[in-house]
Amino acid sequence: MNKTKIDFKKLIITIITFFCSIAFLLPFIWMLSTSFKIEADVFNFPIQWLPERWNAASNYKEVWFGDYPFYLYYWNSIKVAVLTTLVSCTVSSLAAYGFSKVRFPAGKWLFFIVLATYMVPPQASLVPQFLLFRSMGLFDSHLGLILLGSFSVLGTFMLRQFFMGIHTDLIEAAKIDGAGHWKIFWIIALPIVRPAVATYAILRFIWTWNDYQNPLIFLRTDSLYTIQLAMQKFTTINGEFYTLMMAAAVSAILPLLIVFIIGQKQVIEGIALGGVKG
Amino acid sequence: MQTLSVGVVIELLQIINYLLLNGVRQMKENMDIQPAKKRITKVKLKKKNSIERNESIAGALFVLPMLIGVSVIVLMPIIATFILAFADWKFVAGWDQLKWVGFQNFKDLLGDKVFVKSVINNAIFILTVPITMVVAIVLAVIIDKYVYMKDYFKVAFFMPYISSVVAIAVVWQVLFHPSQGPINQVLMSLGIENPPTWIADPNFALISVMLIHIWISIGFSLIIYIAGLQSIPKELYEAAEMDGANAWYKFRNITLPLVSPTSFFLLVTGIIATFKVFDLIAVLTAGGPMHSTTMLVWHLYKTAFINLEIGYASAIAVILFLFVFLITILQWIGQKKWVNY
């Protein structure tokens, strides 16, 4: 078939699917348009997809600099998500290298212990975790939150698959040249698996950013709240002001959406890889 | 083809196997080959030992941070959960107030109406998994083969999955508003006089939450299915087309059997995910109205952090653990039996 020629059947299916996708995204479109409206126009019917009376500036100003200032929670969320991602990537890639490229007798046993913890649903260990963190002084602190998200079995397992793909000859050659494991890890192995680490980093960032349960349980002080927790508190306080709630929701979703659209290929490949390994 | 989290389970079993075999072999070696070992010259042995020791130290250093983290954050707490499940203890009370009560907590669970309701709701919630999968595979086939702008569609349907559940729950809360919400206004304008009040109605609340959960999960299943579809050899379809097969025949006889490992993975991870649903319930309904949307994790959270009953909450956690564990084991058995490779 000629490539420049448009397949008519395909075009029609594309258009139909496109309308389905718009219908699928209507809640987002409604959220966005409501966040620009004045309160009185929220429930007008038929639905005004384009606001007639604009109030965007004032709505977003209230969300970002009002009683529950989102700029503060943004900063908290960025701090927690970035640090969690950094620590988690470091810990996971170190462990992944150790479990794949260093041969030591206890290795299998230790890997077994790490893998076994994957069977535990996170909520099943929640209560003792809370007791432990409280006694260690990690309750109500960002450090505690960061530690909670930093030890990912799935991350270690995923990166280990990639380290195992590095040929042993390469490692052996470096050893003969007198390089130690640390040097091999840093100069040879890590650069090879860098794309995998980047994919894992994006996923970890998204998961941490969207996490609601851990902040809810492990944070108490208002000024430490992450964006998800603040979003929920903001809703409870401003329950009658739907435009403000939608402006807050847009604010909570948008930055991650941008990260996602930029890193789209990596996220989708990462998710697919997490599910299906060829 | 093998899925990553199924991979974790398989790897685990292989290690168990290896450790068992290795243990036996080492015992044999100790008995048989001892004299042979002595023949190795002392120098060689010394050198070999020092290399081995260096490897051990290096290995230990690399895996130590992960090991400590996992032990402190997951392993110790889950053991503690199993111990505390046999105690009667409140948060605010000191450790000396802790009383051991045997299986009393578990007996109480059976008579706990909210707990039973939670288990039932969890079971009903599993229905979201096949529904999501059916929608996702149809979309995946369409997007993979029959449309332009593939990347746009992937992003569009993936958006709910990437968005924060809290924000999504807030949006749907307003959409579901009983009298003025856009959904009911549309329904009323279509001539339905008394549309359901959705999350305010005990009969509809769980269905509403399930609908949102499906809406969120479709993107994930879709991406996984598209990846699965791309691993099917094109020649199979070409051969079928030459035999004059129509689209449905190809879907039924080529696509479905060949993506069965993917379907199986989605079924298992989907079911496990339903046991972890928390954000949606916490923000949207708080388990209400009249406990109609309570789920295991929500009940656990309320018992532990609102009623502060640690022992009782730990018993719920044990049940939750056992459910998920059972599904994981079934997953491994099923992987062998039902999946066509």
Coordinates of C-alpha atoms in Angstrom, one line a residue:
Chain A
M1 CA 0.0 0.0 0.0
N2 CA 1.2 3.5 -0.8
K3 CA 2.3 5.2 2.4
T4 CA 1.1 8.7 1.5
K5 CA -2.4 7.4 0.8
I6 CA -4.7 7.7 3.8
D7 CA -6.5 4.5 4.8
F8 CA -10.1 5.6 4.9
K9 CA -11.3 2.9 7.3
K10 CA -8.4 3.6 9.6
L11 CA -9.3 7.3 9.6
I12 CA -12.9 6.7 10.6
I13 CA -11.8 4.4 13.4
T14 CA -9.3 7.0 14.5
I15 CA -12.1 9.6 14.7
I16 CA -14.5 7.4 16.6
T17 CA -11.7 6.4 19.1
F18 CA -10.8 10.0 19.4
F19 CA -14.3 10.9 20.5
C20 CA -14.2 8.0 23.0
S21 CA -11.0 9.4 24.4
I22 CA -12.5 12.8 24.8
A23 CA -15.5 11.3 26.7
F24 CA -13.0 9.4 28.8
L25 CA -11.2 12.6 29.6
L26 CA -14.3 14.7 30.3
P27 CA -13.8 14.7 34.1
F28 CA -10.4 16.4 33.5
I29 CA -11.9 18.9 31.1
W30 CA -14.7 19.7 33.5
M31 CA -12.2 20.1 36.3
L32 CA -10.1 22.5 34.3
S33 CA -13.0 24.6 33.1
T34 CA -14.6 24.8 36.5
S35 CA -11.3 25.9 38.1
F36 CA -11.6 29.1 35.8
K37 CA -15.2 29.9 36.7
I38 CA -16.9 31.9 39.4
E39 CA -18.7 29.9 42.1
A40 CA -22.2 30.7 40.8
D41 CA -21.6 29.2 37.4
V42 CA -20.3 25.8 38.6
F43 CA -23.5 23.9 38.2
N44 CA -25.0 25.7 35.3
F45 CA -26.8 23.5 32.9
P46 CA -26.2 22.8 30.0
I47 CA -22.6 22.5 31.1
Q48 CA -20.5 25.5 30.1
W49 CA -17.3 23.9 28.9
L50 CA -15.9 27.4 28.2
P51 CA -16.5 29.6 31.3
E52 CA -18.5 32.7 30.5
R53 CA -17.4 34.6 33.6
W54 CA -13.7 34.1 34.3
N55 CA -12.3 34.0 37.8
A56 CA -9.1 32.0 37.2
A57 CA -6.6 34.5 38.7
S58 CA -8.4 34.8 42.0
N59 CA -9.1 31.1 42.3
Y60 CA -5.5 30.1 41.7
K61 CA -4.2 32.9 43.9
E62 CA -6.4 31.5 46.8
V63 CA -5.1 28.0 46.3
W64 CA -1.4 29.0 46.0
F65 CA -1.2 31.7 48.6
G66 CA -4.3 31.4 50.7
D67 CA -4.8 29.8 54.1
Y68 CA -3.5 26.5 52.8
P69 CA -0.6 27.8 50.6
F70 CA 0.2 25.3 47.9
Y71 CA 3.6 26.7 47.2
L72 CA 4.7 25.4 50.6
Y73 CA 3.2 21.9 50.0
Y74 CA 4.7 21.9 46.6
W75 CA 8.1 22.4 48.1
N76 CA 7.5 19.7 50.6
S77 CA 6.4 17.3 47.9
I78 CA 9.3 18.1 45.6
K79 CA 11.7 17.6 48.5
V80 CA 10.3 14.3 49.6
A81 CA 9.9 12.9 46.0
V82 CA 13.3 14.0 44.8
L83 CA 15.1 12.7 47.9
T84 CA 13.2 9.4 48.0
T85 CA 14.0 8.9 44.3
L86 CA 17.7 9.6 44.8
V87 CA 18.0 7.3 47.9
S88 CA 15.9 4.6 46.4
C89 CA 17.9 4.6 43.1
T90 CA 21.2 4.5 45.0
V91 CA 20.1 1.7 47.3
S92 CA 18.5 -0.3 44.6
S93 CA 21.2 -0.1 42.1
L94 CA 23.9 -1.0 44.7
A95 CA 21.9 -4.0 45.9
A96 CA 21.1 -5.0 42.3
Y97 CA 24.8 -5.0 41.4
G98 CA 25.7 -6.9 44.6
F99 CA 23.1 -9.5 43.9
S100 CA 24.0 -10.0 40.3
K101 CA 27.7 -9.4 39.8
V102 CA 29.4 -10.2 43.1
R103 CA 29.7 -13.9 43.9
F104 CA 29.5 -14.5 47.6
P105 CA 28.1 -17.5 49.5
A106 CA 25.5 -15.6 51.5
G107 CA 24.2 -13.8 48.4
K108 CA 21.5 -16.2 47.5
W109 CA 20.2 -16.3 51.1
L110 CA 20.1 -12.5 51.3
F111 CA 18.4 -12.1 48.0
F112 CA 15.9 -14.6 49.1
I113 CA 15.1 -12.5 52.2
V114 CA 14.8 -9.3 50.1
L115 CA 12.5 -11.0 47.6
A116 CA 10.4 -12.6 50.3
T117 CA 9.4 -9.2 51.6
Y118 CA 7.8 -8.5 48.3
M119 CA 5.0 -10.8 49.3
V120 CA 4.0 -8.5 52.1
P121 CA 1.2 -6.0 51.3
P122 CA 2.4 -2.7 52.5
Q123 CA -0.6 -2.1 54.8
A124 CA 0.0 -5.4 56.7
S125 CA 3.1 -4.0 58.3
L126 CA 1.7 -0.5 58.7
V127 CA 0.9 -0.5 62.4
P128 CA 4.3 -1.8 63.7
Q129 CA 6.0 0.5 61.2
F130 CA 4.2 3.4 62.8
L131 CA 5.1 2.3 66.4
L132 CA 8.7 1.9 65.3
F133 CA 9.0 5.2 63.6
R134 CA 7.4 6.9 66.6
S135 CA 9.9 5.4 69.0
M136 CA 12.8 6.3 66.7
G137 CA 11.7 9.9 66.4
L138 CA 11.0 9.6 62.7
F139 CA 7.3 10.2 63.1
D140 CA 6.1 13.6 61.7
S141 CA 9.2 14.2 59.8
H142 CA 10.2 14.2 56.1
L143 CA 13.1 11.9 56.8
G144 CA 10.7 9.2 58.0
L145 CA 8.6 9.6 54.8
I146 CA 11.7 9.4 52.7
L147 CA 13.0 6.3 54.4
L148 CA 9.6 4.6 54.0
G149 CA 9.8 4.9 50.2
S150 CA 13.5 4.2 49.8
F151 CA 13.7 0.4 49.9
S152 CA 12.0 -1.0 46.9
V153 CA 12.2 -4.7 46.2
L154 CA 10.7 -4.2 42.8
G155 CA 13.3 -1.6 41.9
T156 CA 16.1 -3.9 43.0
F157 CA 14.7 -6.8 41.1
M158 CA 14.1 -4.7 38.0
L159 CA 17.7 -3.2 38.0
R160 CA 19.2 -6.6 38.8
Q161 CA 17.7 -8.0 35.5
F162 CA 19.6 -5.3 33.7
F163 CA 22.9 -5.8 35.6
M164 CA 22.6 -9.5 34.8
G165 CA 22.6 -8.6 31.1
I166 CA 26.1 -7.2 31.4
H167 CA 28.6 -9.8 30.2
T168 CA 30.7 -11.4 32.9
D169 CA 33.8 -11.2 30.6
L170 CA 33.6 -7.4 30.9
I171 CA 33.7 -7.6 34.7
E172 CA 36.4 -10.3 34.7
A173 CA 38.6 -8.2 32.3
A174 CA 38.3 -5.2 34.6
K175 CA 39.2 -7.3 37.6
I176 CA 42.4 -8.6 35.9
D177 CA 43.2 -4.9 35.3
G178 CA 43.1 -4.6 39.0
A179 CA 39.7 -2.8 39.4
G180 CA 37.8 -3.5 42.6
H181 CA 34.0 -4.0 42.6
W182 CA 33.3 -0.4 43.6
K183 CA 35.3 0.9 40.6
I184 CA 33.6 -1.6 38.3
F185 CA 30.2 -0.7 39.5
W186 CA 30.8 3.0 39.1
I187 CA 32.7 3.1 35.9
I188 CA 31.5 0.1 33.9
A189 CA 28.2 -1.3 35.2
L190 CA 26.2 1.8 36.2
P191 CA 26.7 3.7 32.9
I192 CA 25.5 0.6 31.0
V193 CA 22.2 0.3 32.9
R194 CA 21.7 4.1 33.1
P195 CA 18.5 4.1 30.9
A196 CA 16.9 1.5 33.3
V197 CA 17.8 3.6 36.3
A198 CA 16.3 6.6 34.6
T199 CA 13.0 4.7 34.0
Y200 CA 12.9 3.5 37.5
A201 CA 13.6 7.0 38.8
I202 CA 10.7 8.5 36.9
L203 CA 8.4 5.7 38.2
R204 CA 9.5 6.1 41.8
F205 CA 9.1 9.9 41.5
I206 CA 5.5 9.5 40.3
W207 CA 4.6 7.0 43.0
T208 CA 6.1 9.1 45.7
W209 CA 4.4 12.3 44.5
N210 CA 1.0 10.6 44.3
D211 CA 1.3 8.8 47.6
Y212 CA -1.4 9.7 50.1
Q213 CA -1.4 6.9 52.6
N214 CA 2.1 7.3 54.1
P215 CA 1.9 11.1 54.5
L216 CA -1.6 10.7 56.1
I217 CA -0.3 8.3 58.7
F218 CA 3.3 9.6 59.3
L219 CA 2.8 13.4 59.2
R220 CA 0.9 15.5 61.6
T221 CA 2.2 19.0 61.4
D222 CA 0.4 21.2 58.8
S223 CA 3.6 22.8 57.5
L224 CA 5.1 19.4 56.7
Y225 CA 2.2 18.3 54.5
T226 CA 2.8 17.0 51.0
I227 CA 0.6 18.1 48.2
Q228 CA -1.8 15.1 48.3
L229 CA -2.4 15.5 52.0
A230 CA -2.8 19.3 51.6
M231 CA -5.2 18.7 48.7
Q232 CA -7.4 16.6 51.0
K233 CA -7.3 19.1 53.9
F234 CA -8.0 21.9 51.5
T235 CA -11.1 20.1 50.3
T236 CA -12.4 19.6 53.8
I237 CA -11.9 23.3 54.6
N238 CA -13.3 24.6 51.3
G239 CA -16.0 22.0 50.8
E240 CA -18.5 24.6 49.6
F241 CA -16.2 26.3 47.1
Y242 CA -16.1 24.0 44.1
T243 CA -14.0 26.4 42.0
L244 CA -11.3 26.4 44.6
M245 CA -11.4 22.6 44.9
M246 CA -11.0 22.2 41.2
A247 CA -8.2 24.8 41.1
A248 CA -6.4 22.8 43.8
A249 CA -7.0 19.5 41.9
V250 CA -5.6 21.0 38.7
S251 CA -2.6 22.2 40.7
A252 CA -2.1 18.8 42.2
I253 CA -2.3 17.0 38.9
L254 CA -0.7 19.3 36.4
P255 CA 3.0 19.2 37.2
L256 CA 3.1 15.4 37.2
L257 CA 1.2 15.4 33.9
I258 CA 3.9 17.6 32.5
V259 CA 6.6 15.3 33.8
F260 CA 4.7 12.4 32.3
I261 CA 4.2 14.0 28.9
I262 CA 7.9 14.9 28.7
G263 CA 9.1 11.5 29.9
Q264 CA 6.2 9.7 28.3
K265 CA 8.2 7.1 26.4
Q266 CA 10.2 6.1 29.4
V267 CA 7.1 6.0 31.7
I268 CA 5.1 3.8 29.3
E269 CA 8.1 1.6 28.6
G270 CA 8.8 1.3 32.3
I271 CA 5.2 0.3 33.1
A272 CA 5.2 -2.1 30.2
L273 CA 8.5 -3.5 31.3
G274 CA 7.2 -3.8 34.9
G275 CA 4.4 -6.0 33.5
V276 CA 5.9 -7.8 30.6
K277 CA 9.5 -8.8 30.2
G278 CA 10.3 -10.3 26.8
Chain B
M1 CA 7.5 -14.2 28.1
Q2 CA 7.5 -13.7 31.8
T3 CA 6.1 -10.9 33.9
L4 CA 8.3 -9.0 36.3
S5 CA 6.3 -9.6 39.5
V6 CA 5.6 -13.2 38.5
G7 CA 9.4 -13.2 38.0
V8 CA 9.9 -12.4 41.6
V9 CA 7.8 -15.4 42.7
I10 CA 9.5 -17.7 40.3
E11 CA 13.0 -16.5 41.3
L12 CA 12.0 -17.1 44.9
L13 CA 11.1 -20.7 44.3
Q14 CA 14.2 -21.2 42.3
I15 CA 16.3 -20.0 45.1
I16 CA 14.6 -22.2 47.6
N17 CA 15.3 -25.1 45.3
Y18 CA 18.9 -24.0 44.9
L19 CA 19.4 -23.6 48.6
L20 CA 17.9 -27.0 49.3
L21 CA 20.1 -28.8 46.7
N22 CA 23.1 -26.9 47.7
G23 CA 22.7 -27.7 51.3
V24 CA 22.6 -31.4 50.4
R25 CA 25.6 -31.1 48.1
Q26 CA 27.7 -29.3 50.6
M27 CA 27.0 -32.0 53.2
K28 CA 28.1 -34.6 50.7
E29 CA 31.2 -32.6 49.8
N30 CA 32.1 -32.5 53.5
M31 CA 31.9 -36.2 53.7
D32 CA 33.5 -37.3 50.3
I33 CA 35.8 -34.7 49.0
Q34 CA 37.6 -33.7 52.1
P35 CA 40.8 -35.6 51.3
A36 CA 41.0 -34.2 47.8
K37 CA 40.9 -30.7 49.1
K38 CA 44.0 -31.3 51.2
R39 CA 46.0 -31.9 48.1
I40 CA 45.7 -28.2 47.0
T41 CA 48.9 -26.5 47.9
K42 CA 48.8 -24.1 50.9
V43 CA 49.7 -21.1 48.8
K44 CA 46.9 -21.5 46.4
L45 CA 44.4 -22.1 49.1
K46 CA 45.5 -19.0 50.9
K47 CA 45.2 -16.9 47.8
K48 CA 41.9 -18.3 46.9
N49 CA 40.6 -17.7 50.4
S50 CA 41.6 -14.1 50.3
I51 CA 39.9 -13.5 47.0
E52 CA 36.8 -15.2 48.3
R53 CA 36.9 -13.2 51.4
N54 CA 37.2 -10.0 49.4
E55 CA 34.3 -11.0 47.2
S56 CA 32.2 -11.6 50.3
I57 CA 33.0 -8.3 51.9
A58 CA 32.3 -6.5 48.6
G59 CA 29.1 -8.3 48.2
A60 CA 28.0 -7.6 51.7
L61 CA 28.8 -3.9 51.4
F62 CA 26.8 -3.6 48.2
V63 CA 23.6 -5.2 49.5
L64 CA 23.9 -4.0 53.1
P65 CA 21.9 -0.8 52.8
M66 CA 19.0 -2.6 51.0
L67 CA 19.1 -5.4 53.5
I68 CA 19.0 -3.2 56.6
G69 CA 16.3 -1.1 55.1
V70 CA 14.1 -4.0 54.2
S71 CA 14.7 -5.7 57.5
V72 CA 13.8 -2.6 59.6
I73 CA 10.9 -1.3 57.4
V74 CA 9.3 -4.5 56.2
L75 CA 10.6 -7.7 57.9
M76 CA 10.5 -6.7 61.5
P77 CA 7.1 -4.9 61.3
I78 CA 5.4 -7.9 59.6
I79 CA 6.7 -10.2 62.3
A80 CA 5.5 -7.7 64.9
T81 CA 2.1 -7.7 63.2
F82 CA 1.8 -11.4 63.6
I83 CA 2.8 -11.2 67.3
L84 CA 0.6 -8.2 68.1
A85 CA -2.4 -9.9 66.5
F86 CA -2.6 -12.1 69.6
A87 CA -2.6 -9.1 72.0
D88 CA -5.1 -6.7 73.3
W89 CA -3.5 -3.3 73.4
K90 CA -4.4 0.3 72.8
F91 CA -2.2 3.0 71.4
V92 CA -2.4 5.4 74.2
A93 CA -1.7 2.8 76.9
G94 CA 1.9 1.9 77.8
W95 CA 3.5 -1.4 77.0
D96 CA 2.6 -2.7 80.5
Q97 CA -1.1 -2.5 79.6
L98 CA -0.5 -5.1 76.9
K99 CA -2.5 -8.3 77.4
W100 CA -2.1 -11.6 75.5
V101 CA -5.5 -12.9 74.5
G102 CA -4.7 -15.8 72.2
F103 CA -7.1 -16.1 69.3
Q104 CA -9.6 -13.8 70.8
N105 CA -9.0 -11.1 68.2
F106 CA -9.7 -13.5 65.4
K107 CA -12.8 -14.8 67.1
D108 CA -14.0 -11.2 67.5
L109 CA -13.4 -10.6 63.8
L110 CA -16.0 -13.2 62.8
G111 CA -18.6 -11.4 64.8
D112 CA -17.5 -8.0 63.6
K113 CA -20.2 -6.9 61.1
V114 CA -18.0 -4.1 59.6
F115 CA -15.2 -6.6 59.1
V116 CA -17.5 -9.1 57.4
K117 CA -18.9 -6.3 55.2
S118 CA -15.3 -5.3 54.3
V119 CA -14.5 -8.8 53.2
I120 CA -17.6 -9.0 51.1
N121 CA -16.9 -5.6 49.6
N122 CA -13.4 -6.7 48.8
A123 CA -14.8 -9.7 47.0
I124 CA -17.3 -7.7 45.0
F125 CA -14.6 -5.2 44.2
I126 CA -12.7 -8.0 42.4
L127 CA -15.3 -7.7 39.6
T128 CA -13.6 -4.5 38.5
V129 CA -10.6 -6.5 37.3
P130 CA -12.2 -8.5 34.5
I131 CA -14.3 -5.5 33.4
T132 CA -11.1 -3.4 33.2
M133 CA -9.4 -6.1 31.3
V134 CA -12.1 -6.5 28.7
V135 CA -12.3 -2.8 28.0
A136 CA -8.5 -2.5 28.0
I137 CA -7.9 -5.4 25.5
V138 CA -10.5 -4.1 23.0
L139 CA -8.9 -0.6 23.2
A140 CA -5.4 -2.1 23.0
V141 CA -6.2 -4.0 19.8
I142 CA -7.8 -0.9 18.3
I143 CA -5.0 1.4 19.2
D144 CA -2.3 -1.0 18.2
K145 CA -3.6 -1.7 14.7
Y146 CA -6.5 0.4 13.6
V147 CA -5.7 4.0 14.3
Y148 CA -3.4 6.9 13.6
M149 CA -1.9 9.0 16.5
K150 CA -1.1 5.9 18.7
D151 CA 1.0 8.0 21.1
Y152 CA -1.9 10.4 21.7
F153 CA -4.3 7.6 22.6
K154 CA -1.8 6.0 24.9
V155 CA -1.3 9.2 26.8
A156 CA -5.0 10.1 26.9
F157 CA -6.1 6.8 28.4
F158 CA -3.2 6.7 30.7
M159 CA -4.0 10.1 32.3
P160 CA -6.2 8.9 35.1
Y161 CA -3.6 6.4 36.2
I162 CA -0.9 8.9 36.4
S163 CA -3.0 11.5 38.2
S164 CA -3.2 11.7 42.0
V165 CA -6.1 9.7 43.3
V166 CA -6.8 12.4 45.9
A167 CA -7.4 15.0 43.2
I168 CA -9.4 12.5 41.1
A169 CA -11.6 11.6 44.1
V170 CA -12.3 15.2 44.7
V171 CA -13.3 15.8 41.1
W172 CA -15.6 12.8 41.0
Q173 CA -17.1 13.8 44.3
V174 CA -18.4 17.0 42.7
L175 CA -19.4 15.2 39.5
F176 CA -21.5 12.8 41.5
H177 CA -23.2 15.6 43.5
P178 CA -26.7 14.2 44.0
S179 CA -28.9 17.2 42.9
Q180 CA -26.7 19.6 41.0
G181 CA -23.8 17.4 39.8
P182 CA -23.2 17.3 36.0
I183 CA -23.8 13.6 35.9
N184 CA -27.2 13.7 37.4
Q185 CA -28.1 16.9 35.5
V186 CA -27.4 15.1 32.3
L187 CA -29.3 12.0 33.4
M188 CA -32.3 14.2 34.4
S189 CA -32.2 16.1 31.1
L190 CA -32.4 12.7 29.4
G191 CA -35.7 12.1 31.2
I192 CA -34.6 10.0 34.1
E193 CA -36.6 11.5 36.9
N194 CA -34.9 10.0 40.0
P195 CA -31.3 9.3 39.2
P196 CA -29.3 7.5 41.9
T197 CA -27.6 9.7 44.4
W198 CA -24.3 7.7 43.7
I199 CA -21.9 8.0 46.6
A200 CA -24.6 9.3 49.0
D201 CA -26.8 6.1 48.4
P202 CA -25.7 3.0 50.3
N203 CA -26.9 0.9 47.3
F204 CA -24.9 2.8 44.7
A205 CA -21.8 4.0 46.7
L206 CA -19.8 0.8 46.1
I207 CA -20.7 0.7 42.4
S208 CA -19.7 4.4 42.1
V209 CA -16.3 3.7 43.7
M210 CA -15.8 0.7 41.5
L211 CA -16.6 2.7 38.4
I212 CA -13.9 5.3 39.3
H213 CA -11.5 2.5 40.0
I214 CA -12.1 1.0 36.6
W215 CA -11.7 4.4 35.0
I216 CA -8.3 4.8 36.8
S217 CA -7.0 1.3 36.0
I218 CA -7.8 1.1 32.3
G219 CA -4.7 3.0 31.3
F220 CA -2.4 0.6 33.1
S221 CA -3.9 -2.5 31.6
L222 CA -4.0 -0.9 28.2
I223 CA -0.2 -0.2 28.2
I224 CA 0.6 -3.7 29.4
Y225 CA -1.7 -5.2 26.7
I226 CA -0.2 -3.1 23.9
A227 CA 3.2 -4.3 25.0
G228 CA 1.9 -7.9 25.0
L229 CA 0.3 -7.4 21.5
Q230 CA 3.6 -6.2 20.0
S231 CA 5.3 -9.4 20.9
I232 CA 2.9 -11.4 18.8
P233 CA 4.6 -12.3 15.4
K234 CA 3.0 -10.5 12.5
E235 CA 3.2 -13.6 10.3
L236 CA 0.5 -15.3 12.3
Y237 CA -2.0 -12.6 11.3
E238 CA -0.8 -12.6 7.7
A239 CA -1.2 -16.3 7.4
A240 CA -4.7 -16.1 8.8
E241 CA -5.6 -13.3 6.4
M242 CA -4.5 -15.4 3.5
D243 CA -6.9 -18.0 4.7
G244 CA -9.6 -15.4 4.7
A245 CA -10.0 -14.9 8.4
N246 CA -12.0 -11.9 9.6
A247 CA -11.1 -9.6 12.5
W248 CA -13.1 -11.4 15.1
Y249 CA -11.7 -14.8 14.1
K250 CA -8.1 -13.4 14.4
F251 CA -8.9 -11.8 17.7
R252 CA -10.5 -14.9 19.1
N253 CA -7.9 -17.5 17.8
I254 CA -4.7 -15.6 17.6
T255 CA -4.7 -12.5 19.9
L256 CA -6.5 -13.9 22.9
P257 CA -4.5 -17.1 23.3
L258 CA -1.2 -15.3 22.7
V259 CA -1.8 -12.5 25.2
S260 CA -2.9 -15.0 27.8
P261 CA 0.2 -14.5 29.9
T262 CA -0.4 -10.8 29.9
S263 CA -4.1 -11.4 30.8
F264 CA -3.0 -13.6 33.6
F265 CA -0.6 -11.1 35.0
L266 CA -3.2 -8.3 34.9
L267 CA -5.7 -10.6 36.6
V268 CA -3.4 -11.3 39.5
T269 CA -1.9 -7.8 39.9
G270 CA -5.4 -6.4 39.5
I271 CA -6.8 -8.5 42.2
I272 CA -3.9 -7.7 44.5
A273 CA -4.4 -4.0 43.8
T274 CA -8.1 -4.2 44.8
F275 CA -6.9 -5.3 48.2
K276 CA -4.8 -2.1 48.5
V277 CA -7.5 0.4 47.5
F278 CA -7.3 3.1 50.1
D279 CA -7.0 6.6 48.8
L280 CA -10.2 6.5 46.9
I281 CA -12.2 5.2 49.9
A282 CA -10.5 7.6 52.3
V283 CA -11.2 10.7 50.3
L284 CA -14.4 9.9 48.6
T285 CA -16.6 8.0 51.1
A286 CA -14.7 7.3 54.3
G287 CA -16.2 3.8 54.1
G288 CA -19.8 5.2 54.2
P289 CA -22.6 5.7 53.9
M290 CA -23.6 3.0 56.4
H291 CA -20.4 1.1 55.9
S292 CA -21.4 0.4 52.3
T293 CA -17.9 1.1 50.9
T294 CA -15.8 -0.2 53.8
M295 CA -12.9 -2.4 52.7
L296 CA -10.3 -4.4 54.5
V297 CA -7.5 -1.8 54.3
W298 CA -9.9 1.0 55.3
H299 CA -11.2 -1.0 58.3
L300 CA -7.6 -1.7 59.3
Y301 CA -6.8 2.0 59.1
K302 CA -9.8 3.0 61.1
T303 CA -9.2 0.4 63.8
A304 CA -5.6 1.3 64.2
F305 CA -5.4 5.0 63.8
I306 CA -8.8 6.2 64.8
N307 CA -10.0 3.7 67.3
L308 CA -6.3 3.0 68.3
E309 CA -6.9 -0.7 68.8
I310 CA -3.5 -2.1 67.9
G311 CA -4.0 -5.7 68.6
Y312 CA -7.3 -5.9 66.8
A313 CA -5.9 -4.0 63.8
S314 CA -3.0 -6.4 63.6
A315 CA -5.4 -9.3 63.4
I316 CA -7.0 -7.6 60.4
A317 CA -3.5 -7.1 58.9
V318 CA -2.8 -10.8 59.3
I319 CA -6.0 -11.6 57.4
L320 CA -5.1 -9.2 54.7
F321 CA -1.6 -10.7 54.5
L322 CA -3.0 -14.2 54.2
F323 CA -5.4 -13.2 51.4
V324 CA -2.7 -11.6 49.4
F325 CA -0.3 -14.5 50.1
L326 CA -2.9 -17.0 49.0
I327 CA -3.5 -15.1 45.7
T328 CA 0.3 -15.0 45.1
I329 CA 0.6 -18.7 45.6
L330 CA -2.4 -19.4 43.4
Q331 CA -0.8 -17.1 40.8
W332 CA 2.3 -19.3 40.8
I333 CA 0.3 -22.5 40.4
G334 CA -2.0 -21.0 37.8
Q335 CA 0.9 -19.6 35.8
K336 CA 1.9 -23.2 35.1
K337 CA -1.5 -24.6 34.4
W338 CA -3.6 -22.0 32.5
V339 CA -1.2 -19.9 30.5
N340 CA -0.6 -20.8 26.9
Y341 CA 2.9 -20.0 25.8

